[in-house]
Short mmCIF file of C-alpha atoms in Angstrom, two decimals:
data_model
loop_
_atom_site.label_atom_id
_atom_site.label_comp_id
_atom_site.label_asym_id
_atom_site.label_seq_id
_atom_site.Cartn_x
_atom_site.Cartn_y
_atom_site.Cartn_z
CA MET A 1 0.29 0.03 -0.48
CA LYS A 2 1.41 4.09 -0.76
CA PRO A 3 0.95 6.35 1.76
CA THR A 4 -1.57 9.13 0.92
CA VAL A 5 -2.30 12.52 2.42
CA GLY A 6 -5.26 11.46 5.26
CA ARG A 7 -4.30 8.04 5.99
CA ILE A 8 -4.66 6.84 9.51
CA VAL A 9 -1.18 5.56 10.43
CA ILE A 10 0.36 4.41 13.88
CA TYR A 11 2.62 6.05 14.43
CA LYS A 12 5.55 4.69 17.62
CA GLN A 13 7.31 6.64 19.66
CA PRO A 14 12.35 6.19 19.32
CA ALA A 15 12.86 4.21 22.63
CA HIS A 16 14.72 7.05 24.26
CA GLU A 17 10.95 8.68 24.64
CA ALA A 18 9.25 7.24 27.92
CA PRO A 19 6.22 5.92 26.74
CA ILE A 20 3.03 8.21 27.01
CA ASN A 21 0.24 7.07 29.38
CA GLY A 22 1.73 3.57 28.79
CA SER A 23 2.19 3.01 24.97
CA ARG A 24 4.49 3.99 22.76
CA GLU A 25 2.15 3.47 19.43
CA HIS A 26 -0.50 6.48 18.47
CA PRO A 27 -2.90 7.15 15.76
CA ALA A 28 -1.48 9.88 13.38
CA ILE A 29 -2.61 10.76 9.96
CA ILE A 30 0.10 11.76 7.14
CA THR A 31 0.26 15.46 5.85
CA ARG A 32 2.44 14.60 3.51
CA VAL A 33 4.19 11.90 1.36
CA TRP A 34 7.64 12.26 0.71
CA GLN A 35 8.73 9.99 -2.54
CA THR A 36 5.23 9.13 -3.73
CA ASP A 37 7.20 6.20 -6.02
CA SER A 38 7.27 3.92 -3.51
CA GLU A 39 5.98 1.56 -0.60
CA GLU A 40 8.84 2.66 1.73
CA SER A 41 8.20 6.32 2.05
CA SER A 42 8.87 9.19 4.45
CA VAL A 43 5.38 11.43 5.68
CA ASN A 44 5.33 13.70 7.59
CA LEU A 45 2.96 13.20 10.83
CA GLN A 46 -0.01 14.76 13.18
CA VAL A 47 0.65 11.67 16.10
CA PHE A 48 -2.82 12.41 18.33
CA PHE A 49 -1.40 11.38 22.00
CA ASP A 50 -3.64 8.78 23.82
CA ALA A 51 -2.73 12.66 27.05
CA GLY A 52 -2.63 15.68 24.83
CA THR A 53 -2.74 17.78 22.11
CA PRO A 54 -1.59 16.19 18.92
CA GLU A 55 2.11 16.89 17.76
CA PRO A 56 3.52 16.71 14.49
CA ARG A 57 6.00 14.12 13.23
CA THR A 58 8.26 15.20 10.38
CA SER A 59 10.14 12.86 7.45
CA VAL A 60 9.03 9.50 9.15
CA LEU A 61 10.26 6.88 8.09
CA PRO A 62 8.36 3.09 7.94
CA ALA A 63 9.08 0.23 10.29
CA SER A 64 10.12 -1.62 7.30
CA ARG A 65 13.47 1.01 6.88
CA GLY A 66 13.46 2.83 10.62
CA ASP A 67 15.23 1.37 13.94
CA ASP A 68 14.35 1.64 17.72
CA GLN A 69 15.87 4.29 18.10
CA CYS A 70 13.78 6.67 15.56
CA GLY A 71 10.29 7.29 15.42
CA ASN A 72 8.72 5.37 12.40
CA TRP A 73 5.21 4.75 10.73
CA ASP A 74 2.92 1.58 10.14
CA TRP A 75 0.04 0.48 9.32
CA PRO A 76 -2.85 -0.32 11.57
CA LYS A 77 -3.13 -3.91 12.33
CA ARG A 78 -6.26 -5.79 10.77
CA ASP A 79 -8.46 -8.40 13.14
#
């Protein structure tokens, strides 16, 4: 699946940040896609934390290209 503006993804916090309300995974909306020709695109996000106001994150790599030291994004799991 290609990321597109307006899609909901899961933002995974970097390992050095403290979890928010016990979670490192938070819903986010894609606000910009940097490499539109690939499923492996970096994106800008508005992240919706469980407590507090939404916060922007820029140039976030997908989980398949990122690591635990940087925040990354992934598609929501489907049951």
